[in-house]
Coordinates of C-alpha atoms and ligand atoms in Angstrom, one line a residue:
M1 CA -17.2 15.9 14.8
E2 CA -13.5 17.0 14.7
T3 CA -12.8 18.6 11.5
S4 CA -10.6 21.6 12.2
D5 CA -8.1 20.5 15.6
N6 CA -4.8 22.9 15.7
K7 CA -2.8 19.5 14.4
N8 CA -4.9 19.2 11.3
A9 CA -4.6 22.6 10.5
A10 CA -0.9 22.5 11.1
I11 CA -0.6 19.4 8.5
A12 CA -3.0 20.6 6.4
R13 CA -1.1 24.2 5.9
R14 CA 2.3 22.1 5.0
H15 CA 0.7 21.0 2.4
P16 CA -0.5 24.2 0.2
S17 CA -2.5 23.2 -3.2
N18 CA 0.0 25.1 -5.4
F19 CA 2.3 23.2 -7.5
S20 CA 6.4 23.3 -7.2
G21 CA 9.0 21.7 -7.6
M22 CA 10.4 18.8 -9.9
A23 CA 12.5 15.9 -9.7
S24 CA 14.8 15.1 -12.1
A25 CA 14.0 12.7 -14.8
D26 CA 15.9 10.0 -13.6
Q27 CA 14.1 10.1 -10.5
L28 CA 10.9 10.2 -11.5
D29 CA 9.4 9.2 -14.8
D30 CA 6.1 8.9 -15.6
G31 CA 5.7 8.9 -19.2
P32 CA 3.4 11.4 -21.8
G33 CA 0.5 10.0 -19.6
S34 CA 1.1 11.6 -16.7
A35 CA -1.7 14.0 -15.5
L36 CA 0.5 16.1 -12.5
T37 CA -2.4 19.1 -13.6
G38 CA -5.7 19.3 -11.8
L39 CA -4.0 20.2 -8.3
G40 CA -6.6 23.1 -7.9
T41 CA -9.2 20.8 -7.2
R42 CA -7.9 19.5 -4.3
R43 CA -9.9 18.9 -1.1
R44 CA -10.3 17.7 2.0
F45 CA -11.8 14.4 2.3
I46 CA -13.0 13.5 5.8
E47 CA -14.5 10.2 5.9
T48 CA -16.4 9.6 9.1
L49 CA -16.8 5.9 10.3
G50 CA -19.1 4.6 13.3
W51 CA -16.6 2.7 15.7
A52 CA -18.0 1.7 18.9
G53 CA -19.5 4.7 19.5
A54 CA -16.5 6.8 18.6
T55 CA -16.2 8.8 15.3
L56 CA -13.2 8.7 13.3
V57 CA -11.3 11.8 11.3
A58 CA -9.3 11.0 8.5
A59 CA -8.3 13.4 6.5
P60 CA -4.7 13.9 6.5
L61 CA -1.5 14.7 4.2
A62 CA -2.3 13.0 0.6
S63 CA -5.8 12.2 1.0
L64 CA -6.3 16.1 0.3
L65 CA -4.6 15.8 -2.6
F66 CA -6.9 14.3 -5.2
P67 CA -11.2 14.0 -5.2
A68 CA -11.7 10.0 -5.5
A69 CA -12.7 9.0 -8.8
N70 CA -16.0 9.7 -9.5
V71 CA -17.5 7.3 -12.7
A72 CA -20.9 6.1 -13.4
S73 CA -21.3 2.5 -12.8
N74 CA -24.0 0.6 -13.4
A75 CA -23.1 -2.5 -11.8
A76 CA -21.6 -2.0 -8.5
Q77 CA -22.9 -2.1 -5.2
D78 CA -22.0 -0.3 -1.7
F79 CA -19.4 -2.3 0.2
T80 CA -16.1 -1.0 2.6
F81 CA -12.5 -2.9 2.5
A82 CA -9.9 -2.2 5.0
I83 CA -6.5 -1.9 4.3
L84 CA -3.2 -3.2 6.3
A85 CA 0.0 -3.2 5.2
D86 CA 3.7 -3.5 6.6
S87 CA 3.5 -4.7 10.1
H88 CA 7.3 -5.9 9.7
T89 CA 7.0 -8.2 13.0
M90 CA 9.9 -9.4 14.0
G91 CA 8.8 -11.8 16.9
K92 CA 9.0 -11.3 20.6
R93 CA 12.6 -9.4 20.5
N94 CA 10.6 -6.3 19.1
P95 CA 6.9 -6.2 21.2
A96 CA 6.2 -3.0 19.7
M97 CA 5.2 -4.1 15.9
K98 CA 2.7 -6.8 17.9
K99 CA 1.2 -3.6 19.6
R100 CA 0.6 -2.1 16.6
L101 CA -0.3 -4.8 15.0
L102 CA -3.0 -5.7 17.5
A103 CA -4.4 -2.1 17.6
A104 CA -4.7 -2.1 13.6
T105 CA -7.1 -5.4 14.0
K106 CA -8.7 -4.1 17.1
Q107 CA -9.7 -0.9 15.5
I108 CA -11.0 -2.9 12.5
N109 CA -12.7 -5.3 14.1
A110 CA -14.6 -2.6 15.6
I111 CA -16.1 -1.2 12.6
K112 CA -19.5 -1.5 12.3
P113 CA -21.2 -2.7 9.4
A114 CA -18.1 -4.8 9.2
P115 CA -15.6 -4.4 5.9
D116 CA -16.7 -7.0 4.0
F117 CA -12.4 -7.8 3.4
V118 CA -9.3 -6.9 4.6
M119 CA -6.5 -7.2 1.9
Y120 CA -2.8 -7.5 3.7
L121 CA -0.5 -5.7 1.2
G122 CA 2.6 -7.3 2.4
D123 CA 5.9 -7.6 4.4
A124 CA 4.3 -9.0 7.3
V125 CA 7.4 -10.4 8.8
H126 CA 10.9 -8.7 8.6
D127 CA 13.3 -11.4 8.1
G128 CA 10.9 -14.2 6.5
N129 CA 11.6 -17.1 9.0
V130 CA 8.8 -19.5 10.2
E131 CA 9.2 -18.1 13.9
Q132 CA 8.6 -14.9 12.4
F133 CA 5.6 -15.8 10.7
K134 CA 4.0 -18.0 13.6
Y135 CA 4.1 -15.3 15.4
F136 CA 2.5 -12.4 12.9
E137 CA -0.2 -15.5 12.2
E138 CA -1.2 -15.5 15.9
I139 CA -1.7 -11.7 16.2
I140 CA -3.8 -11.3 12.7
A141 CA -5.6 -14.9 13.6
T142 CA -7.4 -12.1 15.9
L143 CA -8.9 -10.1 12.7
E144 CA -12.6 -11.3 12.5
P145 CA -13.3 -10.2 8.5
K146 CA -11.8 -12.0 5.8
I147 CA -8.3 -11.5 4.7
F148 CA -6.1 -11.7 1.6
Y149 CA -2.9 -11.1 1.3
L150 CA -0.2 -10.3 -1.3
A151 CA 3.6 -10.5 -0.5
G152 CA 6.6 -7.8 -0.1
E153 CA 10.2 -9.0 -0.3
H154 CA 10.7 -9.2 3.3
D155 CA 7.8 -12.2 3.2
W156 CA 9.5 -13.7 0.2
Y157 CA 13.6 -13.3 -0.1
L158 CA 14.3 -16.5 2.2
D159 CA 12.8 -18.9 1.2
M160 CA 11.3 -17.4 -1.9
G161 CA 7.9 -17.4 -1.1
E162 CA 7.6 -20.7 0.5
Y163 CA 6.1 -20.2 3.7
Y164 CA 3.9 -17.2 2.6
M165 CA 2.7 -19.0 -0.4
Q166 CA 1.7 -22.2 1.5
H167 CA 0.2 -20.2 4.8
M168 CA -1.2 -16.6 2.8
I169 CA -1.7 -16.2 -0.5
R170 CA -2.8 -20.3 -0.9
R171 CA -3.1 -19.8 -4.8
P172 CA -1.1 -21.7 -7.7
T173 CA 0.5 -18.0 -8.0
P174 CA 1.2 -14.7 -6.1
Y175 CA -0.8 -12.4 -8.4
Y176 CA -4.8 -13.1 -8.4
S177 CA -8.2 -11.4 -9.3
F178 CA -11.9 -12.1 -8.0
D179 CA -14.7 -9.5 -8.5
H180 CA -17.2 -8.4 -5.5
K181 CA -20.1 -6.5 -6.1
G182 CA -19.4 -5.1 -9.5
A183 CA -15.8 -4.3 -8.4
H184 CA -12.7 -6.2 -9.7
V185 CA -10.0 -6.9 -7.3
M186 CA -6.3 -7.6 -8.4
A187 CA -4.1 -8.6 -6.0
L188 CA -0.5 -7.8 -8.2
H189 CA 3.0 -9.7 -7.0
G190 CA 4.7 -6.0 -7.2
S191 CA 7.7 -7.2 -5.1
H192 CA 9.1 -9.1 -7.4
L193 CA 13.1 -9.0 -8.6
N194 CA 14.9 -10.2 -10.9
D195 CA 18.0 -12.9 -9.8
F196 CA 20.4 -10.6 -8.6
W197 CA 21.8 -13.9 -6.0
S198 CA 22.9 -17.0 -8.1
A199 CA 25.8 -15.5 -9.6
R200 CA 27.3 -13.9 -6.0
K201 CA 26.3 -17.2 -4.6
L202 CA 24.2 -15.3 -1.5
T203 CA 23.0 -17.9 1.0
P204 CA 19.4 -17.2 1.8
E205 CA 19.9 -15.3 4.3
E206 CA 22.2 -12.8 2.7
R207 CA 19.4 -12.5 -0.3
M208 CA 17.0 -11.5 2.3
Q209 CA 19.4 -9.0 3.9
V210 CA 20.2 -7.6 0.2
A211 CA 16.0 -7.7 -0.4
G212 CA 15.4 -6.1 2.9
D213 CA 17.6 -3.1 2.5
I214 CA 15.8 -0.5 0.2
S215 CA 18.8 1.4 -0.1
D216 CA 20.6 -1.7 -1.5
T217 CA 20.9 -0.8 -5.4
T218 CA 22.5 -4.1 -6.1
Q219 CA 19.2 -5.9 -6.1
G220 CA 17.6 -4.2 -9.1
P221 CA 14.4 -2.8 -9.0
F222 CA 11.2 -4.6 -8.8
I223 CA 9.5 -6.1 -11.9
L224 CA 6.1 -7.0 -12.5
G225 CA 7.6 -9.1 -15.4
K226 CA 6.0 -10.5 -18.8
K227 CA 4.2 -13.7 -17.6
Q228 CA 2.4 -11.1 -14.9
L229 CA 1.4 -8.5 -17.5
D230 CA 0.4 -10.8 -19.9
W231 CA -2.2 -12.6 -16.9
M232 CA -3.4 -9.3 -16.3
E233 CA -3.8 -8.0 -19.7
R234 CA -5.8 -11.6 -19.9
D235 CA -7.7 -10.6 -16.7
L236 CA -9.0 -7.5 -17.5
A237 CA -10.4 -8.5 -21.2
N238 CA -13.5 -9.3 -19.8
V239 CA -14.5 -6.7 -17.3
P240 CA -16.8 -3.6 -18.4
T241 CA -14.4 -0.5 -18.8
D242 CA -16.4 1.7 -16.4
A243 CA -16.4 -0.8 -13.5
P244 CA -14.3 0.1 -10.2
I245 CA -10.9 -1.6 -10.8
L246 CA -9.1 -1.8 -7.4
V247 CA -5.8 -2.8 -7.8
F248 CA -3.2 -3.9 -4.7
S249 CA 0.4 -3.9 -5.3
H250 CA 3.3 -4.2 -2.6
A251 CA 5.5 -1.6 -4.3
P252 CA 4.2 1.7 -5.8
L253 CA 3.1 1.1 -9.6
Y254 CA 5.2 4.0 -10.7
H255 CA 8.4 5.6 -10.6
Y256 CA 8.7 7.5 -7.4
Y257 CA 12.4 7.3 -5.5
K258 CA 14.8 4.4 -7.5
P259 CA 17.2 4.5 -4.5
W260 CA 15.0 3.7 -2.2
N261 CA 13.3 0.9 -4.6
F262 CA 10.0 2.9 -4.6
W263 CA 9.7 1.9 -8.1
V264 CA 8.5 -1.1 -10.4
Q265 CA 10.4 -0.8 -13.5
D266 CA 7.9 -2.1 -15.9
A267 CA 5.1 -0.3 -14.6
A268 CA 3.7 1.6 -17.7
D269 CA 3.3 -1.5 -18.9
A270 CA 0.8 -2.0 -16.3
H271 CA -0.4 1.2 -16.8
A272 CA -1.2 0.8 -20.9
I273 CA -3.1 -2.4 -19.9
F274 CA -5.1 0.1 -17.5
A275 CA -5.6 3.0 -20.1
P276 CA -9.0 1.7 -21.6
F277 CA -10.2 1.8 -17.7
K278 CA -11.8 4.7 -16.5
N279 CA -11.6 3.8 -12.8
V280 CA -8.6 2.4 -11.7
Q281 CA -7.6 2.5 -8.3
V282 CA -4.1 1.6 -7.1
F283 CA -3.4 0.9 -3.4
H284 CA 0.3 0.1 -2.5
A285 CA 2.7 -0.5 0.8
H286 CA 6.4 -0.4 0.6
V287 CA 6.3 3.1 1.0
H288 CA 5.3 3.5 4.7
Q289 CA 4.0 6.9 3.8
L290 CA 0.6 8.9 2.4
V291 CA 1.5 9.9 -0.8
E292 CA -1.0 10.0 -3.8
H293 CA -0.4 10.1 -7.5
R294 CA -2.4 10.1 -10.7
I295 CA -1.3 9.4 -14.3
A296 CA -4.1 9.7 -17.0
R297 CA -7.1 8.3 -15.3
I298 CA -5.2 5.6 -13.1
K299 CA -5.1 6.7 -9.3
F300 CA -2.3 5.8 -6.7
H301 CA -2.6 5.6 -3.0
G302 CA 0.2 4.8 -0.5
I303 CA -0.5 3.0 2.1
L304 CA 0.3 3.7 6.0
S305 CA 2.6 0.9 7.5
T306 CA 1.8 -0.4 11.2
S307 CA 5.6 -0.6 11.4
W308 CA 7.8 2.9 11.1
P309 CA 7.0 5.6 8.7
H310 CA 9.8 5.9 6.1
P311 CA 11.3 9.5 5.4
Y312 CA 10.2 11.3 2.1
P313 CA 12.2 11.3 -0.5
E314 CA 12.8 14.4 -2.3
T315 CA 10.6 13.1 -5.3
Y316 CA 7.7 13.9 -2.8
H317 CA 7.5 17.2 -4.5
A318 CA 7.2 15.9 -8.1
L319 CA 4.2 14.3 -6.9
G320 CA 2.4 18.0 -6.3
L321 CA 3.3 18.4 -2.9
S322 CA 5.4 21.9 -1.7
G323 CA 6.6 23.3 1.7
Q324 CA 7.9 20.7 4.5
M325 CA 7.5 17.4 4.3
P326 CA 5.7 15.5 6.8
R327 CA 7.8 13.8 9.6
S328 CA 6.9 11.9 12.3
N329 CA 7.8 12.0 15.7
P330 CA 9.7 8.8 16.6
A331 CA 9.3 8.8 20.6
E332 CA 5.3 8.6 19.4
P333 CA 4.7 4.6 19.2
F334 CA 2.1 4.9 16.8
D335 CA 2.8 8.4 14.4
G336 CA 3.0 8.7 11.2
L337 CA 1.3 4.8 11.8
G338 CA -2.1 3.3 10.8
W339 CA -4.4 1.8 8.1
H340 CA -7.2 2.4 5.7
I341 CA -10.6 1.8 5.1
G342 CA -11.8 2.1 1.4
Q343 CA -15.4 2.6 0.3
V344 CA -17.1 1.7 -3.3
Q345 CA -19.9 3.7 -4.1
A346 CA -23.0 2.1 -6.0
S347 CA -22.1 5.0 -8.1
G348 CA -18.8 3.7 -9.2
F349 CA -17.3 6.3 -6.4
V350 CA -14.3 5.0 -4.6
S351 CA -13.1 6.2 -1.6
C352 CA -9.9 5.5 0.5
A353 CA -9.8 6.9 4.4
D354 CA -6.6 7.4 5.9
I355 CA -6.5 6.2 9.5
L356 CA -3.7 8.0 10.5
W357 CA -2.7 7.5 14.0
T358 CA -0.9 10.8 14.3
M359 CA -4.5 12.4 14.7
N360 CA -5.7 9.8 17.0
P361 CA -3.4 7.1 18.8
P362 CA -5.0 3.9 19.9
T363 CA -5.7 4.2 23.7
A364 CA -5.2 0.5 23.9
Ligands
LIG1 FE1 8.0 -2.6 4.4
LIG2 FE1 8.7 -3.9 1.2

């Protein structure tokens, strides 16, 4: 098994375990429950997966940071799930996006035993139009495991979620939950924006353009909203406090970097709802990068994209990383991209392996 090749070692060196640097309070505000301590417990997390006779190594970047939760749970059973996000497919005008998403579906299909399900965390398409959705659906149809969706802003703000709700989410609300082998799974609508378009009389295309530009701050921050927060509270009312809670959201459920809308304004209200639970794992997309964080007992995992990696904002340091920020090579078609596989063990232990293609680019 490949565990200490030069490239891995170089990346590990860029992330020494000492903590330095804090962002200004207006850029990153984790509230009083923030726990940026415990960084001395960082460890390399290596997940070995059977994969068509090959061995996968996943030990990159942020997964070095925090040990996964290890909370006893009597009811959980072993299972795995895959996570895909941010494929931003654009139809025929950008075939590279298709190539990358197909590479991910092929790798997921090759996992033995197959993951119980795949969570798709939004930004399936780039411009939200039907042509792009149909193109995406053709590609994603190659995926064998069952897939669950939640929406990103690129899926939503051309037709206000009409196509995505009807064809992908297929439920009455864009947020929902289900229980699976002792774990409670929550898919949140983490890409909701307050109405910035009506007063400005924006066309759907203009609305989509603003919502799809992460650095256009006139759109305002993402919010969960009272209705969704109330639902979350009701949804968790009868869930055992030691059960693994797997939360999926498009945007990070904390305040990471406001200028790029790596931010959910009312995230602290969600943290308060999660507070009684001992084993809450939040997986979020939108940032197109590996980044991990912990607030109180809640652990956050940034999910890779299959389209392009976003640069790291300066507040990355405030999450406990120091040294040079990772930077992918744009000349490499798979660098800084990938997908993930999560695992829940009967003990309640939850882990997430990052299938970062920088280490092992797909060959096909
Ligand atoms: Fe995205
Ligand atoms: Fe997004």
